[in-house]
CSV table of C-alpha atoms in Angstrom, one decimal:
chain,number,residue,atom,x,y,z
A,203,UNK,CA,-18.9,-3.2,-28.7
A,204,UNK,CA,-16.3,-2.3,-25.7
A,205,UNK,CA,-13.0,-2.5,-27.2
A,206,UNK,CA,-11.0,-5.2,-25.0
A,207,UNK,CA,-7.8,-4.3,-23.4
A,208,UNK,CA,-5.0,-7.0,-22.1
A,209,UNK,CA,-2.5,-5.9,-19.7
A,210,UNK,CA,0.1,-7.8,-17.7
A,211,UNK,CA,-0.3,-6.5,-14.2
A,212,UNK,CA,3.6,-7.3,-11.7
A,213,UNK,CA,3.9,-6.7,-8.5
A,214,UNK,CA,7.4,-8.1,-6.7
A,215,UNK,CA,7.6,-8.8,-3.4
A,216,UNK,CA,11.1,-9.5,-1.2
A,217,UNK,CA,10.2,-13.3,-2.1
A,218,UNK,CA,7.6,-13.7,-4.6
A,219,UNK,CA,6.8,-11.6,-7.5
A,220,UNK,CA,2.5,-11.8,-8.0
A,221,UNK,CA,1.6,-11.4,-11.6
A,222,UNK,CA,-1.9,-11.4,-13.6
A,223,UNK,CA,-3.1,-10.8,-17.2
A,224,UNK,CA,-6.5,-8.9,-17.4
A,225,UNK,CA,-8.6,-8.8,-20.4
A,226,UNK,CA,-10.4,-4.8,-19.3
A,227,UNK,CA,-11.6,-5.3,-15.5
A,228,UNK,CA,-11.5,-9.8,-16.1
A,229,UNK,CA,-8.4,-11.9,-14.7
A,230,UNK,CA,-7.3,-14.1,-17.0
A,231,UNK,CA,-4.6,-15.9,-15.2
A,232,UNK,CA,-3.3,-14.7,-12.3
A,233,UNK,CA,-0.8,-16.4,-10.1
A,234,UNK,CA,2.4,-15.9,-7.0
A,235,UNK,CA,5.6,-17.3,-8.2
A,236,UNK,CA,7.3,-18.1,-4.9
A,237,UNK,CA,11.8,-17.7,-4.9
A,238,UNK,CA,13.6,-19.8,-3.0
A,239,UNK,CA,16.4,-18.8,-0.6
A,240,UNK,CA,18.3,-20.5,-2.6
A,241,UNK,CA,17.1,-18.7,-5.6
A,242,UNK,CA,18.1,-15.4,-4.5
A,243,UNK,CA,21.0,-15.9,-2.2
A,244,UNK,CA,23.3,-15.5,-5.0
A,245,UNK,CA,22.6,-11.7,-5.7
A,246,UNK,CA,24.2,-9.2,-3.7
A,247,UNK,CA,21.3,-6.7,-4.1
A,248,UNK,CA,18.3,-6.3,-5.6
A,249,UNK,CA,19.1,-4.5,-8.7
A,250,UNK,CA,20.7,-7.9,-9.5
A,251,UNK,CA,17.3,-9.5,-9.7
A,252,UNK,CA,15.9,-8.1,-12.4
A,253,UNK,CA,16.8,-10.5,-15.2
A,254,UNK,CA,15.7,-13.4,-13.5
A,255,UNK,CA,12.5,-12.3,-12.2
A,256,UNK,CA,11.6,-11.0,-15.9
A,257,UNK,CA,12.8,-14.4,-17.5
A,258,UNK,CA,10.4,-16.3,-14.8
A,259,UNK,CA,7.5,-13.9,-15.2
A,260,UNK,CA,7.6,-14.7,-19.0
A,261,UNK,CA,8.4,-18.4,-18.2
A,262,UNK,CA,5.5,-18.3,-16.1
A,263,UNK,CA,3.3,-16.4,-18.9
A,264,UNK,CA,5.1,-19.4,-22.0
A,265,UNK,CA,3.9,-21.8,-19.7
A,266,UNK,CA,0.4,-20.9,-19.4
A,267,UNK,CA,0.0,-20.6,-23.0
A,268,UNK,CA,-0.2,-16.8,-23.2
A,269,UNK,CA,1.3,-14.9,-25.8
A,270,UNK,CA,2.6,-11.6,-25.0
A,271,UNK,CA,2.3,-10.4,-28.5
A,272,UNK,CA,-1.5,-9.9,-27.5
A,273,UNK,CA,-0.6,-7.3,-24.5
A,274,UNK,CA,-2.0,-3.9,-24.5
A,275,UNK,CA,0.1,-2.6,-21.7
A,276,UNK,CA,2.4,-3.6,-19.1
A,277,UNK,CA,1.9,-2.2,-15.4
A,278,UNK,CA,3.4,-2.7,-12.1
A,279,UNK,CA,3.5,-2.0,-8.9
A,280,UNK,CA,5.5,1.4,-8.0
A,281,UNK,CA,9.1,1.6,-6.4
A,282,UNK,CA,10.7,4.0,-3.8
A,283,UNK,CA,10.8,6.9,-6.1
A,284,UNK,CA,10.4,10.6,-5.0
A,285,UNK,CA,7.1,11.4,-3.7
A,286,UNK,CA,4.6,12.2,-6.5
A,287,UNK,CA,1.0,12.5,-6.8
A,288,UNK,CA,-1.7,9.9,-6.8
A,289,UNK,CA,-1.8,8.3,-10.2
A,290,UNK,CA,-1.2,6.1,-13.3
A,291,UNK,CA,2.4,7.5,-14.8
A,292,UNK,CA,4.0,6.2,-17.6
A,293,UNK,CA,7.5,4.4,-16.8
A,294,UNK,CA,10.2,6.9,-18.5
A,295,UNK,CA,14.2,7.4,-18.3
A,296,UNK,CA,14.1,9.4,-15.2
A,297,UNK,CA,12.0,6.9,-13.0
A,298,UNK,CA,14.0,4.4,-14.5
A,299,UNK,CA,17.4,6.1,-13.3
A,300,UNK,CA,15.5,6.5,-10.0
A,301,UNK,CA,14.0,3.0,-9.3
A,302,UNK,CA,18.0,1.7,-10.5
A,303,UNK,CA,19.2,4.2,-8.0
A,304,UNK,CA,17.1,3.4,-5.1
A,305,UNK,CA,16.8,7.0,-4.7
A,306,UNK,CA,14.0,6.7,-1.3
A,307,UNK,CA,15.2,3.2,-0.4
A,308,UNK,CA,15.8,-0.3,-2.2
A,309,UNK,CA,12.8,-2.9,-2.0
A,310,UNK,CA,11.7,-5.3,-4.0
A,311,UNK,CA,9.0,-3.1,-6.1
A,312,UNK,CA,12.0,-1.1,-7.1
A,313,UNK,CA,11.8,-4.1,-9.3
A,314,UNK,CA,8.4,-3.1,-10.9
A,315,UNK,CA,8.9,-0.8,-13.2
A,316,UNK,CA,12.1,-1.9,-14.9
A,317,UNK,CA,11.0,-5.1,-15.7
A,318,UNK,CA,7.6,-3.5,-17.1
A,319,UNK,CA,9.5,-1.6,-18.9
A,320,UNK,CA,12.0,-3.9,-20.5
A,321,UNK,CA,9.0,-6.5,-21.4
A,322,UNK,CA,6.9,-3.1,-23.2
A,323,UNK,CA,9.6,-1.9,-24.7
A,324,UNK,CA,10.1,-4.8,-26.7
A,325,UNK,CA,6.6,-5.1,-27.9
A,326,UNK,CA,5.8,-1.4,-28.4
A,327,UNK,CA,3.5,-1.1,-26.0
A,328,UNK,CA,3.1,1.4,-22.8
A,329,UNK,CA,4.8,0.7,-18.9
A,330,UNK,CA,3.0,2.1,-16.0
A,331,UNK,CA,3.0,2.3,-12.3
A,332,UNK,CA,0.1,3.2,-10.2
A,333,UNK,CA,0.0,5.2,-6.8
A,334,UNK,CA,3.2,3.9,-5.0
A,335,UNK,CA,3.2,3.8,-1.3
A,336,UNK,CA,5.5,7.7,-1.9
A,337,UNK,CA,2.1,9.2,-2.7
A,338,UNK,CA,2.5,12.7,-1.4
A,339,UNK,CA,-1.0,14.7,-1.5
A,340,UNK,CA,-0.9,16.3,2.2
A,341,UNK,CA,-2.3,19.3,2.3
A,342,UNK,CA,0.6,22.1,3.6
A,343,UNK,CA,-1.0,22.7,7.3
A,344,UNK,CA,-0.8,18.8,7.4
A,345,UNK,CA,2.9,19.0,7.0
A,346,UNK,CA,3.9,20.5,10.3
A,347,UNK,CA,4.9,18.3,13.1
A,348,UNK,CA,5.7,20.3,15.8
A,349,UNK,CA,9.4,19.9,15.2
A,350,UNK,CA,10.9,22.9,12.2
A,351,UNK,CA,13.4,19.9,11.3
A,352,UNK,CA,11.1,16.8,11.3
A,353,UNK,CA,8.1,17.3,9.2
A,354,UNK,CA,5.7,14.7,8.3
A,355,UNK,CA,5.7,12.7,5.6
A,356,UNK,CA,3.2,10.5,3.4
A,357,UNK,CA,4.0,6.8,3.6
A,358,UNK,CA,0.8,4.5,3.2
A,359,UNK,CA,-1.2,2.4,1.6
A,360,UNK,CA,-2.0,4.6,-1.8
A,361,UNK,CA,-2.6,1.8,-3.8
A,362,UNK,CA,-4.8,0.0,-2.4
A,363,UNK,CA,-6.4,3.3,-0.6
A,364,UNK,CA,-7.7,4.8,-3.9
A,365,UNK,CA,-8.5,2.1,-5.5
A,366,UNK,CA,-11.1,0.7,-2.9
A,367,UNK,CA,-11.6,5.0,-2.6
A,368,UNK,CA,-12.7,4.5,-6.1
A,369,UNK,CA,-15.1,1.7,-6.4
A,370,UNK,CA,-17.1,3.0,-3.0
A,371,UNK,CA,-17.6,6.3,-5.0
A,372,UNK,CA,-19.1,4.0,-7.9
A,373,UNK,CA,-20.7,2.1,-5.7
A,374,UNK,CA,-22.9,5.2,-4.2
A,375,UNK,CA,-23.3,6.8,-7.5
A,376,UNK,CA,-20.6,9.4,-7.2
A,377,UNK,CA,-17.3,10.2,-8.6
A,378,UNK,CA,-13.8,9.9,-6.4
A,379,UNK,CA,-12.3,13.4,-7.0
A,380,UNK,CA,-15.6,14.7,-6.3
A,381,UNK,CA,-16.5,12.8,-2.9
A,382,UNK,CA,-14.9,13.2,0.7
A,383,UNK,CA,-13.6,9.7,2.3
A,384,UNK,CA,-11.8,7.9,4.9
A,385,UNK,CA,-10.4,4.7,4.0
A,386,UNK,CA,-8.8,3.0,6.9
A,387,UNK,CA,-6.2,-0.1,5.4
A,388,UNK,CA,-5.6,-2.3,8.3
A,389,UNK,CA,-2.8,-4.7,7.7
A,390,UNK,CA,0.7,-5.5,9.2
A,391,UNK,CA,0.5,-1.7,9.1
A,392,UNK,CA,-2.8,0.6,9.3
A,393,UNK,CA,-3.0,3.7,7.6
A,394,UNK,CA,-6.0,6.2,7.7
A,395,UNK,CA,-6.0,8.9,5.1
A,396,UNK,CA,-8.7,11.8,4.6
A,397,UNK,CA,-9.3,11.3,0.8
A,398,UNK,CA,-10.7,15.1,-0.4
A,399,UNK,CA,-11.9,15.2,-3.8
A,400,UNK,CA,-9.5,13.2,-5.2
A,401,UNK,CA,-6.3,13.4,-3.1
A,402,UNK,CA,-5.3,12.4,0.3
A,403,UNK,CA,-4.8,15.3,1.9
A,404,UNK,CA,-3.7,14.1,5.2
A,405,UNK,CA,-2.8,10.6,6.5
A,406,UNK,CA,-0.5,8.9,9.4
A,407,UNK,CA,2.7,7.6,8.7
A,408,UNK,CA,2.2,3.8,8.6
A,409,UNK,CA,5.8,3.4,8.7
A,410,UNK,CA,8.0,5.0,11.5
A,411,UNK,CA,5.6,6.2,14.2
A,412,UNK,CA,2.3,7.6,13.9
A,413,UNK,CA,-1.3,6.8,14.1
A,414,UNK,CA,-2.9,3.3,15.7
A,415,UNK,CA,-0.6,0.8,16.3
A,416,UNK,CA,-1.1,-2.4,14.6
A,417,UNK,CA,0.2,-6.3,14.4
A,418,UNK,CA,3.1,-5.6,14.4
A,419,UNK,CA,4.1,-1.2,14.4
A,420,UNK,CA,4.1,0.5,17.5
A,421,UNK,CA,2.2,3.5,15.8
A,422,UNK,CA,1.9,7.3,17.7
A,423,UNK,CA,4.2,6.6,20.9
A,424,UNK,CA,5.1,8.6,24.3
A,425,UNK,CA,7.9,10.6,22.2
A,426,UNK,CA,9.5,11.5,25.6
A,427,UNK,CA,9.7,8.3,26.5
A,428,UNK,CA,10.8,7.0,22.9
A,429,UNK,CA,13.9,9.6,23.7
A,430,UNK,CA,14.6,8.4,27.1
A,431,UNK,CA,15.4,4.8,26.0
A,432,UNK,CA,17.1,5.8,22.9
A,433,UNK,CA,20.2,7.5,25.5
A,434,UNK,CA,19.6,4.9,28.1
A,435,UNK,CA,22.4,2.7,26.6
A,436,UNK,CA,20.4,-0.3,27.2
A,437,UNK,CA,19.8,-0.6,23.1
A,438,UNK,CA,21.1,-0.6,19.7
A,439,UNK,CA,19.3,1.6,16.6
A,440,UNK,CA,18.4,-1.7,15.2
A,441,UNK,CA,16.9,-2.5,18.5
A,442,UNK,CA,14.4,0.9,18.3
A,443,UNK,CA,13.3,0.3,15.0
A,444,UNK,CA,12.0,-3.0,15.8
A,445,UNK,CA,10.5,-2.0,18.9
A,446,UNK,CA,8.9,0.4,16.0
A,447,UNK,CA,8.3,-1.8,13.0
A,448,UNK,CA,8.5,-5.5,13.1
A,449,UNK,CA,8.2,-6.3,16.8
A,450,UNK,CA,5.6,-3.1,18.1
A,451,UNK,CA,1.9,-3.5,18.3
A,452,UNK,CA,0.3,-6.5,19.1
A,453,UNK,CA,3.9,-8.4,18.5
A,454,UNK,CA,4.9,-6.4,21.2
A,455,UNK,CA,1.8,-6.8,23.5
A,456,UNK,CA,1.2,-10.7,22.9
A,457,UNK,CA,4.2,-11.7,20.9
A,458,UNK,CA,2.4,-12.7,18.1
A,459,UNK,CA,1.2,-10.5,14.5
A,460,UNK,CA,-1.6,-13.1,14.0
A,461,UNK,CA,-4.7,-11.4,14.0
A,462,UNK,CA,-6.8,-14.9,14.1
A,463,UNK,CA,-4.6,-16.2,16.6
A,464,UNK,CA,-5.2,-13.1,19.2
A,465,UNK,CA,-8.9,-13.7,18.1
A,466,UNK,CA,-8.9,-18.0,19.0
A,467,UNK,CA,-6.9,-16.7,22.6
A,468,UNK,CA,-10.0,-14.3,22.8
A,469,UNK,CA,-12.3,-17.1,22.5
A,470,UNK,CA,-10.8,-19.0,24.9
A,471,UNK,CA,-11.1,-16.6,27.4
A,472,UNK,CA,-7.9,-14.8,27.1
A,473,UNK,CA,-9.1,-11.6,28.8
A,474,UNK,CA,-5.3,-10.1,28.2
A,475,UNK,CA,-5.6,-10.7,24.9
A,476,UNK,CA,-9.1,-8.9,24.6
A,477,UNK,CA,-8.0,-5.8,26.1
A,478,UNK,CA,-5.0,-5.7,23.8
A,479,UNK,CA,-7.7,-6.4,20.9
A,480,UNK,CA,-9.8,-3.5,21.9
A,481,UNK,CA,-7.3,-1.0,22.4
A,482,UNK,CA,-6.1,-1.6,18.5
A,483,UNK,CA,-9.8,-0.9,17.5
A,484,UNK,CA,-9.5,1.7,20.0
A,485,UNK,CA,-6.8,3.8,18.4
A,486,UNK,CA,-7.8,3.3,15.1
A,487,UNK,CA,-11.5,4.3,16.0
A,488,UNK,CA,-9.7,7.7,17.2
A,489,UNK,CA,-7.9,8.5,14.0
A,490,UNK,CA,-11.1,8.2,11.9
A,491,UNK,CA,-12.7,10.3,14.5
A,492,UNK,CA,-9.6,12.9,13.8
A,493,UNK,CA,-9.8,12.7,10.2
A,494,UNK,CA,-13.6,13.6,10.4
A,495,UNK,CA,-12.1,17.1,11.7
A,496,UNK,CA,-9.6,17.1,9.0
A,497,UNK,CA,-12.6,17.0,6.3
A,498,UNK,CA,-14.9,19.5,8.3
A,499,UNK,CA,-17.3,16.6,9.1
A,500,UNK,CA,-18.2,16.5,5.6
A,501,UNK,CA,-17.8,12.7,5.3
A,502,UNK,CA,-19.2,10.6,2.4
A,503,UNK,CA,-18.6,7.4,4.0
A,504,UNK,CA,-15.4,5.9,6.2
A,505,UNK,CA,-14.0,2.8,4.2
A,506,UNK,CA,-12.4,-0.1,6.5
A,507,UNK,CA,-9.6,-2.3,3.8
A,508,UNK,CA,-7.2,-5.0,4.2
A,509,UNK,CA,-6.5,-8.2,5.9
A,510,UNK,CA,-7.6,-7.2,9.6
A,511,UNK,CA,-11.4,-6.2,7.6
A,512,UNK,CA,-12.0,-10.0,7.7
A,513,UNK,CA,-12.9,-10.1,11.4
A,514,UNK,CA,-16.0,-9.3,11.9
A,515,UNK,CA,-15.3,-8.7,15.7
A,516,UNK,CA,-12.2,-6.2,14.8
A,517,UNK,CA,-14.7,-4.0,12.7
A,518,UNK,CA,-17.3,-3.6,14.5
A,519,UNK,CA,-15.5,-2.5,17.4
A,520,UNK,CA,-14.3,0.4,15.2
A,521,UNK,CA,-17.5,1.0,13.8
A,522,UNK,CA,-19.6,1.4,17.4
A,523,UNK,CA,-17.1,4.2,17.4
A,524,UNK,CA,-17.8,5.8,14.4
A,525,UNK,CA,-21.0,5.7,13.2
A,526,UNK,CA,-21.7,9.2,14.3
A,527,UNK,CA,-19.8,10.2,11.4
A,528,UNK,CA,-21.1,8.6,8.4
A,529,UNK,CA,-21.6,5.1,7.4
A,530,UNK,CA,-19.0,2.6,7.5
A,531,UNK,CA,-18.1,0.3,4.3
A,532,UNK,CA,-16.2,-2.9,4.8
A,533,UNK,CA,-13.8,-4.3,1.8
A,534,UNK,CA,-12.1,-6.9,3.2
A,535,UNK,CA,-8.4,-7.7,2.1
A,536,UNK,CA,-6.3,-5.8,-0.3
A,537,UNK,CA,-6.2,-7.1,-4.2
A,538,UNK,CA,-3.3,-4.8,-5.7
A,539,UNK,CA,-3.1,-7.2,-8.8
A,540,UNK,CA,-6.5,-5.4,-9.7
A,541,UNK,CA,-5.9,-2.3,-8.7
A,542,UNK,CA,-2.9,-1.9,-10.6
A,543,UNK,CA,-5.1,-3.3,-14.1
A,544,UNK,CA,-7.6,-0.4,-12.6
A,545,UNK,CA,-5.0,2.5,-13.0
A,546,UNK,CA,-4.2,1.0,-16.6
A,547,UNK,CA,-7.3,0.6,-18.0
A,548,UNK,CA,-8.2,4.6,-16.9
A,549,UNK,CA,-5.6,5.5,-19.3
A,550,UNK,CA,-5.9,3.0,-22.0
A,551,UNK,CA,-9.7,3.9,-22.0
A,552,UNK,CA,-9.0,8.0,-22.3
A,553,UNK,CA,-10.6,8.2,-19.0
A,554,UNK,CA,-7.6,10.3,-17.7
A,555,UNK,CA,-3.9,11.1,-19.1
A,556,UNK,CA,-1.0,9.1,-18.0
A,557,UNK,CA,1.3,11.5,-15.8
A,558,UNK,CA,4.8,12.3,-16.1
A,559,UNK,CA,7.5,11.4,-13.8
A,560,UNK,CA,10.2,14.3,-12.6
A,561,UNK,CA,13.4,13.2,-11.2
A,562,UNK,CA,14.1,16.5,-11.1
A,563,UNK,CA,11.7,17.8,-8.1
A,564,UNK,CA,10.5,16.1,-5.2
């Protein structure tokens, strides 16, 4: 009989922290505890958060009539820390001092593994994390940018990446680290990364400024341009970075992030609004299609994730594109509650060693 493992899964978010017990690969209970304004106006950073978000979670958890005693392991979702390979690592002093720290940036997940930690350490049990968006697996030629001083970085969807990486491999009868990919996550951001054998050995920065642009980054831009405006004194810094996260893409275009909305102005015969549509698809059609290069052709199948996978129209404009390459999986939306129970259970089963974190390198 399969020994049964119970892990409490956390993931925190700027206003909600999404928690879940598993028992092995079956939710239990799984549920988004929403914080007010109100709630969290009267902590000056987010550090400060950390007792009451672990007293609601196991308010939450009292409430629901689950003990804690019966956990396995605790995992969460992974902070700003220094980039790191792909993996499950156990939480220890030195990503604790770096998640307290903020050392690449505070955010809500910073939240993640010091809560994990505080509610394992008082049962005895292991804290993990599993593949944070730091993720750094590019391969060295992938590194250069054209610039000596500005080389390119790994910031994307790793979480949710490898784990739908993960299950397509089961899914055709192979084995992840032994199998070539490209997973595609479409969301407020889309990342597409060449998953080699394992590790994701080149991918666009979903962040600041490369790739497709999406609902609401602006993605690869004219960089001449990009320059031009920053000296034209007709902006702020602030004002860039919106123009390049929060306000680019189809924000920018049609002034909305909505993916159904653009779809019902579409169907209405908004012919603007269709050409914006198509040039998303478009873009990220291309970076598959540059990928494909990246992995010799030697593609096992491209992957299409997140919330933007819903629409039917949206994909298949991507895969008319494609299809030349290999064939084209689609897994809708994005469960990181899962995932994260995923990267546990591999360790809890002996499947594969929990890694250590370094706050010394990186």
């Amino acid at each position: 009989m399969q020994e049964i493992f119970r892990t409490l899964v956390i993931n925190p978010g700027s206003t909600s922290t999404k928690i879940g017990v598993f028992d092995n690969e079956g939710c239990v209970f799984e549920t988004t505890i929403r914080h007010s304004v109100d709630e969290l106006q009267g902590f000056i950073s987010i550090s400060e958060q950390k007792s009451f978000r672990k007293n609601v979670i196991l308010e939450q958890l009292d409430y629901e009539g689950i003990s804690v005693s019966k956990l396995d392991a605790v995992c969460a979702r992974g902070g700003l820390i220094r980039p790191i390979a792909g993996g499950t690592y156990e939480v220890n002093g030195a990503m604790i001092i770096d998640l307290e720290r903020g050392y690449n940036g505070h955010h809500a997940s910073n939240l993640g593994g010091i809560i994990a930690n505080e509610i394992a350490s008082s049962l005895h049990i292991p804290a993990y994390i599993v593949d944070p968006v730091v993720v750094d697996e590019l391969a060295e030629i992938a590194r250069f940018s054209g610039i000596p001083e500005l080389p390119r970085k790994s910031i994307f969807h790793a979480l949710n990446q490898k784990a739908v990486a993960r299950r397509v491999a089961k899914q055709l009868g192979g084995v992840y680290e032994k199998m070539n990919f490209i997973v595609t996550h479409m969301g407020g951001g889309i990342t597409v990364g060449a998953h080699h054998h394992g590790r994701v050995i080149d991918v666009n920065n979903g962040l600041h400024g490369e790739g497709p642009f999406s609902p609401e980054r602006a993605g690869t831009v004219p960089v001449g341009d990009l320059v031009s405006m920053c000296f034209s004194g007709q902006y702020y810094l602030e004002e860039i970075m919106r123009k390049i996260v929060g306000n680019g893409g189809l924000m920018g275009y049609l002034l909305t992030s909505d993916a159904m909305e653009v779809e019902r102005r579409i169907s209405q015969g908004d012919s603007y609004a269709k050409k914006v549509y198509e040039a998303m698809a478009y873009q990220v059609a291309k970076e598959i299609a540059a990928l494909s290069a990246v992995l010799k052709g030697n593609v096992d199948a491209i992957v299409l994730t997140g919330g933007l996978a819903h629409g039917k129209t949206f994909t298949d404009m991507i895969v008319e594109r494609v299809d030349w390459i290999a064939d084209t999986i689609v897994y809708p939306g994005e469960d990181e509650l899962q995932a994260l129970n995923e990267g546990a259970l591999r360790v809890l089963r002996g499947e594969e060693q929990a890694k250590i974190y370094d706050n010394k390198t990186g």
